[in-house]
Every structure is written in C-alpha cells, then in structure tokens.
mmCIF file of C-alpha atoms in Angstrom:
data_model
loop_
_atom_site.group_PDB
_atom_site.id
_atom_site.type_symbol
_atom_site.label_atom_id
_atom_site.label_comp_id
_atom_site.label_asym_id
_atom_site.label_seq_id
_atom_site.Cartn_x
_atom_site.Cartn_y
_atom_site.Cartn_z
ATOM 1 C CA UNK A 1 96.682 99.283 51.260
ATOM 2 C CA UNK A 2 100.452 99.440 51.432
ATOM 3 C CA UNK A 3 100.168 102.272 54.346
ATOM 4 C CA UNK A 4 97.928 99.594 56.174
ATOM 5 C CA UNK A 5 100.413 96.887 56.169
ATOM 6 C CA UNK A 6 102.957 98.741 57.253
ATOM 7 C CA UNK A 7 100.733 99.972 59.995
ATOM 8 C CA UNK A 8 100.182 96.029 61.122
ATOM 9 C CA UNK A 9 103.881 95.496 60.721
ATOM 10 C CA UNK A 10 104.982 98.638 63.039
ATOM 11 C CA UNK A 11 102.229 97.285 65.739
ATOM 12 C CA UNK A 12 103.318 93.722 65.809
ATOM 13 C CA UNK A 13 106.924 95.033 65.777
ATOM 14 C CA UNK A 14 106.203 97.469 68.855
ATOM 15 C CA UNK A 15 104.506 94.501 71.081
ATOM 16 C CA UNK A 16 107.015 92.082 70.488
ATOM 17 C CA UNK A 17 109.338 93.446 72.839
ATOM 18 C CA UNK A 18 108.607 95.409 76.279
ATOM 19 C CA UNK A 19 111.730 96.855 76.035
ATOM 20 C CA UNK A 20 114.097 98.270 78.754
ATOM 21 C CA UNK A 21 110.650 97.238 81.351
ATOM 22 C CA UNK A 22 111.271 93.309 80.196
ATOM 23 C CA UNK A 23 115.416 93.729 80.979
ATOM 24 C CA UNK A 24 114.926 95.405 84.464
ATOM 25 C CA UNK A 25 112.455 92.794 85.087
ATOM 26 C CA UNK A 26 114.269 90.516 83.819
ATOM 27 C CA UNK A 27 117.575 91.598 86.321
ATOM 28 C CA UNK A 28 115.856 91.620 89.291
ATOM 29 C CA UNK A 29 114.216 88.092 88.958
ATOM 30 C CA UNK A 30 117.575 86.972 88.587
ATOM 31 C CA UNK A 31 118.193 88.827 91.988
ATOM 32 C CA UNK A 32 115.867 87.389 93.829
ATOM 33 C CA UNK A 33 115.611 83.802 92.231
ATOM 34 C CA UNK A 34 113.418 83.253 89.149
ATOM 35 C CA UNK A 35 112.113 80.487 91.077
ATOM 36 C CA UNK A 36 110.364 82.344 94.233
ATOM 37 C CA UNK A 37 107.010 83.466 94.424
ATOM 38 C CA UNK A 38 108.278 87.291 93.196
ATOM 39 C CA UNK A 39 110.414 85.924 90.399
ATOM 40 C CA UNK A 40 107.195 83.388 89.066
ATOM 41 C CA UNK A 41 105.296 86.675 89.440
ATOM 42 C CA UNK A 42 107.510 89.072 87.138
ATOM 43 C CA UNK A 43 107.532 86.040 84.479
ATOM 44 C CA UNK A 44 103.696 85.855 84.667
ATOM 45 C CA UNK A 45 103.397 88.813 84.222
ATOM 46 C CA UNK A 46 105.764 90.053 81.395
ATOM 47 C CA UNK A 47 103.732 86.862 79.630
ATOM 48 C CA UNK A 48 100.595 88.829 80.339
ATOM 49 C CA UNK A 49 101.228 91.687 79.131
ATOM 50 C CA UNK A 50 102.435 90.054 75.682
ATOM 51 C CA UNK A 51 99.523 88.243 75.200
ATOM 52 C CA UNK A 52 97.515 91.494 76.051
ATOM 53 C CA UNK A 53 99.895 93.980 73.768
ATOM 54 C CA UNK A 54 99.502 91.721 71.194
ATOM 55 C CA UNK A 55 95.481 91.689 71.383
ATOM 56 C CA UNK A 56 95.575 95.425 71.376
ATOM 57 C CA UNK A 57 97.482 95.449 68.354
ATOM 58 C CA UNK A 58 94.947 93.297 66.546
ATOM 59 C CA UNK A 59 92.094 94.860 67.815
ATOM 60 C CA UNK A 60 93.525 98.463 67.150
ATOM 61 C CA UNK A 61 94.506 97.639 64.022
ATOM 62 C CA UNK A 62 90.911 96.485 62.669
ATOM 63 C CA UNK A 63 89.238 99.733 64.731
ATOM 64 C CA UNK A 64 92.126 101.874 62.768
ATOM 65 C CA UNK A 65 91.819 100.059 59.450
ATOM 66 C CA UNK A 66 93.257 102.584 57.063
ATOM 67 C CA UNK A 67 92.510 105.874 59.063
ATOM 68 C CA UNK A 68 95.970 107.143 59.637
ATOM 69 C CA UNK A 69 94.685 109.410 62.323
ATOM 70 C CA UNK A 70 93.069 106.309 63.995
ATOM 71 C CA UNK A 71 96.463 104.554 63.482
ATOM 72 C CA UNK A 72 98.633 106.850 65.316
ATOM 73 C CA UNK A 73 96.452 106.812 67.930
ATOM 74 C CA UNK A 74 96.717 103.261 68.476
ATOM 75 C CA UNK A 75 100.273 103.431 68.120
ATOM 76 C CA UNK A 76 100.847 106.134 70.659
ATOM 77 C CA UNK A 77 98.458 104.512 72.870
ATOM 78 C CA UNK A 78 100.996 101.325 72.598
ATOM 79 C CA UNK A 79 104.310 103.723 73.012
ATOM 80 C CA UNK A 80 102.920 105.522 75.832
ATOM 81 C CA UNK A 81 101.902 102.177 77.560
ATOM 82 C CA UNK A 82 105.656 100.781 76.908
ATOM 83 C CA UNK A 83 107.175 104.050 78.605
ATOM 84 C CA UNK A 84 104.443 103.348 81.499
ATOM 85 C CA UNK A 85 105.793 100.272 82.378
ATOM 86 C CA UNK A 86 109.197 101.043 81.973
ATOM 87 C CA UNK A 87 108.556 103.566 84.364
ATOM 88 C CA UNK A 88 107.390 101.184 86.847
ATOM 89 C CA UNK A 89 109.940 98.847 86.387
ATOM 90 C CA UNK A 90 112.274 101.708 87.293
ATOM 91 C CA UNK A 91 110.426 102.501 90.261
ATOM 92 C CA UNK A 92 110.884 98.419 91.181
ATOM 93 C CA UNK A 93 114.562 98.914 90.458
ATOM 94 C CA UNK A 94 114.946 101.343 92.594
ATOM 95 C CA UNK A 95 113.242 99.598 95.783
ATOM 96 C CA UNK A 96 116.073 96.629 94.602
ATOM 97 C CA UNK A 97 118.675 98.648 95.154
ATOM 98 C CA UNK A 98 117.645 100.180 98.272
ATOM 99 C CA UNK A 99 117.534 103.684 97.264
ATOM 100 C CA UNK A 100 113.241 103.966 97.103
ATOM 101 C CA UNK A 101 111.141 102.721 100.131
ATOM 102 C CA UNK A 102 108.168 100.962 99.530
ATOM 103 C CA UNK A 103 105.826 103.673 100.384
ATOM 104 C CA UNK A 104 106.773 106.069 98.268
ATOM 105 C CA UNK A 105 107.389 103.143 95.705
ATOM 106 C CA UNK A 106 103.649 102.769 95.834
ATOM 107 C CA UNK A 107 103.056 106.350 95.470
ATOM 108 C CA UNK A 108 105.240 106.634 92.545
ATOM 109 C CA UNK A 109 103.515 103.517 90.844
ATOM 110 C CA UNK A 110 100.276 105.420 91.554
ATOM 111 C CA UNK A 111 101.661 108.733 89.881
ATOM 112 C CA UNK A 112 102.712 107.038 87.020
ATOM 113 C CA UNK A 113 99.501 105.175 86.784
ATOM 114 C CA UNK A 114 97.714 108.285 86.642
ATOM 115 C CA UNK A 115 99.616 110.375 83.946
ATOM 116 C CA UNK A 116 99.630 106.918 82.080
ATOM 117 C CA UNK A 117 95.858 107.203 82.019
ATOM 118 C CA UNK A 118 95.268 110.461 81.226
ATOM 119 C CA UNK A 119 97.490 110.126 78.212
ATOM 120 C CA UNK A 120 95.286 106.835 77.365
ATOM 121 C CA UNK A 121 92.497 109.007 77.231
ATOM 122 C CA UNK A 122 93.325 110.616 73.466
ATOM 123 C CA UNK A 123 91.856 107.164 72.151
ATOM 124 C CA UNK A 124 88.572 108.444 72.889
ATOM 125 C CA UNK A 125 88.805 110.782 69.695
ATOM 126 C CA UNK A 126 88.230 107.307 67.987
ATOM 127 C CA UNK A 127 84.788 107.344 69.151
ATOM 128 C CA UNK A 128 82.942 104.086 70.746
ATOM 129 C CA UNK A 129 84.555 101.927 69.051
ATOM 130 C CA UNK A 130 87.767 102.485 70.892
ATOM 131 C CA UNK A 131 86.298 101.581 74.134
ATOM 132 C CA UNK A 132 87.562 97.883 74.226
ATOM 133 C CA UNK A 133 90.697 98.960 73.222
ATOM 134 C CA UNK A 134 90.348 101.103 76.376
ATOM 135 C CA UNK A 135 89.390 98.237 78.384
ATOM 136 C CA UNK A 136 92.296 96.362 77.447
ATOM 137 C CA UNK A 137 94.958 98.935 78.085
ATOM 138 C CA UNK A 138 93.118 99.922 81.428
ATOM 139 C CA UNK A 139 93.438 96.345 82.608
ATOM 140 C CA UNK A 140 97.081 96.250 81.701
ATOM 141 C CA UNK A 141 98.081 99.519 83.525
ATOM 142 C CA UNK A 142 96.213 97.246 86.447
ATOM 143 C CA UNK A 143 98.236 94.798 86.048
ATOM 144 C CA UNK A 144 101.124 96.599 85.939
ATOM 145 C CA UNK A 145 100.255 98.151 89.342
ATOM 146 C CA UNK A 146 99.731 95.440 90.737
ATOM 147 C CA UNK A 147 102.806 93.441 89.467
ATOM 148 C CA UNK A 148 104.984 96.938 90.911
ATOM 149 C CA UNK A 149 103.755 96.885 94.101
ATOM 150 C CA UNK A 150 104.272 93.099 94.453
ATOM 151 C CA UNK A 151 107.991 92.864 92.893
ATOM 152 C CA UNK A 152 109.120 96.042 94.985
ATOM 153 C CA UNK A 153 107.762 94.414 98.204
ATOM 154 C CA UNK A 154 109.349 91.251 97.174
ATOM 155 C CA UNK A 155 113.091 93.447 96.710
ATOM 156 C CA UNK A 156 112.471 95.535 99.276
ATOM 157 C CA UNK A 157 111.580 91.959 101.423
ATOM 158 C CA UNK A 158 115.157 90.484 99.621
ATOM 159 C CA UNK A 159 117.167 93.403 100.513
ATOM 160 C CA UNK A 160 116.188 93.245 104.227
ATOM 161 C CA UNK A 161 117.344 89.654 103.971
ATOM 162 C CA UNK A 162 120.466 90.510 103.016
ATOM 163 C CA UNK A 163 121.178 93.428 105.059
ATOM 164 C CA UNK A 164 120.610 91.060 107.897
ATOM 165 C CA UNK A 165 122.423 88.269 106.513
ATOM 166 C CA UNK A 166 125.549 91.122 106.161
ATOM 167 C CA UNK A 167 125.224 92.164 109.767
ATOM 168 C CA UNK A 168 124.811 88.730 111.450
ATOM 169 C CA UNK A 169 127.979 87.426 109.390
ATOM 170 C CA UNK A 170 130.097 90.251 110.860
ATOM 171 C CA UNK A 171 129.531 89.043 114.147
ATOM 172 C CA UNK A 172 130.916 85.567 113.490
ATOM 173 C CA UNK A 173 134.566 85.599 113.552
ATOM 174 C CA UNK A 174 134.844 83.538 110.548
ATOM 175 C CA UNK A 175 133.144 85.785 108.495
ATOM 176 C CA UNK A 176 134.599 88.575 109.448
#
C-alpha cells in the first residue's frame, strides 16, 4: 500500500510541471506577445496538456494499481512524453531565433513525433487495458504537433517582421 502511494505521489508530482517545454514556451510567448493569436495558442495549449497529463496519471495509476512493473511503465510513458515535448519546444526555439527554417522545423517535429511513439508503444506490455492510456498520450503527441508547427510558423512569421522592420529603419536617416 505504501509503494502505491508513493507511486500516485511521483505521478502527480511528474505532471505538475512540463518542465524546460513550459519555460521555452513560456519565452517565446513573451517574444511574440502573449496576447496574439500564437501566444493565446502556446497558453492553450500548455493548459491542455495539464489537464491531459494529469488524466493520464489518474487513469495510469488505477490500470497500474500496485503492479510495479505496470507502474514504471506508466511513469516512463509520462517521462518520455515530457522529453517529447521538450524536444519540440526546442525545435520552436530554434525557428525563434532564426537558426531552423520552417521546413525542416516540420520535419524535425515529425521525427520526434515518431521516436516519441515508438517509445509509447512499451505500454502495450500492459495488455488492453492500457489502450486508453494510449489514446490519451497519442492525442497529446497530436497536439503537440500541431501546437509546433503553429508556434514555429508564428516565430518564424515574427522574425520576418523584424528583419524587415531592421532593414526599413536603416534606410531612414533617423534611425540610422
């Protein structure tokens, strides 16, 4: 019993946070303006993917119950899903600062995507009952994708702003 509450403790523990995903995130809404379309988009959907993380963990830990071998399953599952997305927000970092186009952002979203799921795919030694669990981490790695694609257009969109902003201000003799 004490092994399974300090199961539920490490899960809630691990979805409370999305880590270094949530700061970069976090930094580039700031760049752009937390109040444009991409910013309202990143805060959506860092909110969705608590709300989903912490589902997981609920559901994961009642499909675990005291099977430890069930349990770290779930919990690498949840790790491997946090190092996804940081991995995309890295990727969307990157476009920011101008040193990733957006094509070959996409194709490194997609990449991760795909070793992402192929590591999900050790929950199926839970059996059937770890198919909504599946569900639910498939549909965040969607998510995820699509939130990617959509911030590093939106920097990639900024950036081109501002290089053009920058070039037209050296041209005024004021600015200059």
């Amino acid at each position: 019993l004490k092994r399974n509450e300090k199961f539920n403790k490490t899960l809630k523990r691990q979805v409370e946070f999305l880590g270094e995903a949530e700061d970069i995130y976090g930094s580039i809404a700031e760049k752009i303006g937390k109040q444009t379309e991409g910013g309202e988009i990143i805060a959506g959907h860092l909110e969705d993917q608590r709300e989903t993380l912490n589902g997981i963990a609920s559901l994961g830990a009642e499909i675990a119950g005291t099977d430890e071998k069930k349990q770290k399953a779930v919990q690498r599952a949840i790790s491997d899903y946090k190092k996804y997305e940081s991995s995309v927000a890295n990727i969307v970092q990157r476009v920011s600062e101008g040193s990733l186009s957006q094509e070959k952002a996409n194709a490194a979203i997609a990449k991760a995507k795909a070793g992402y799921m192929e590591n999900l795919q050790s929950l199926t030694e839970m059996g059937e009952e770890a198919n909504d669990l599946i569900k639910l981490f498939t549909r965040l790695s969607e998510n995820t994708v699509k939130m990617g694609n959509s911030a590093s257009k939106t920097a990639e969109a900024f950036n081109i702003m501002e290089d053009m902003a920058a070039r037209m201000g050296s041209h005024i003799p004021v600015l200059s």
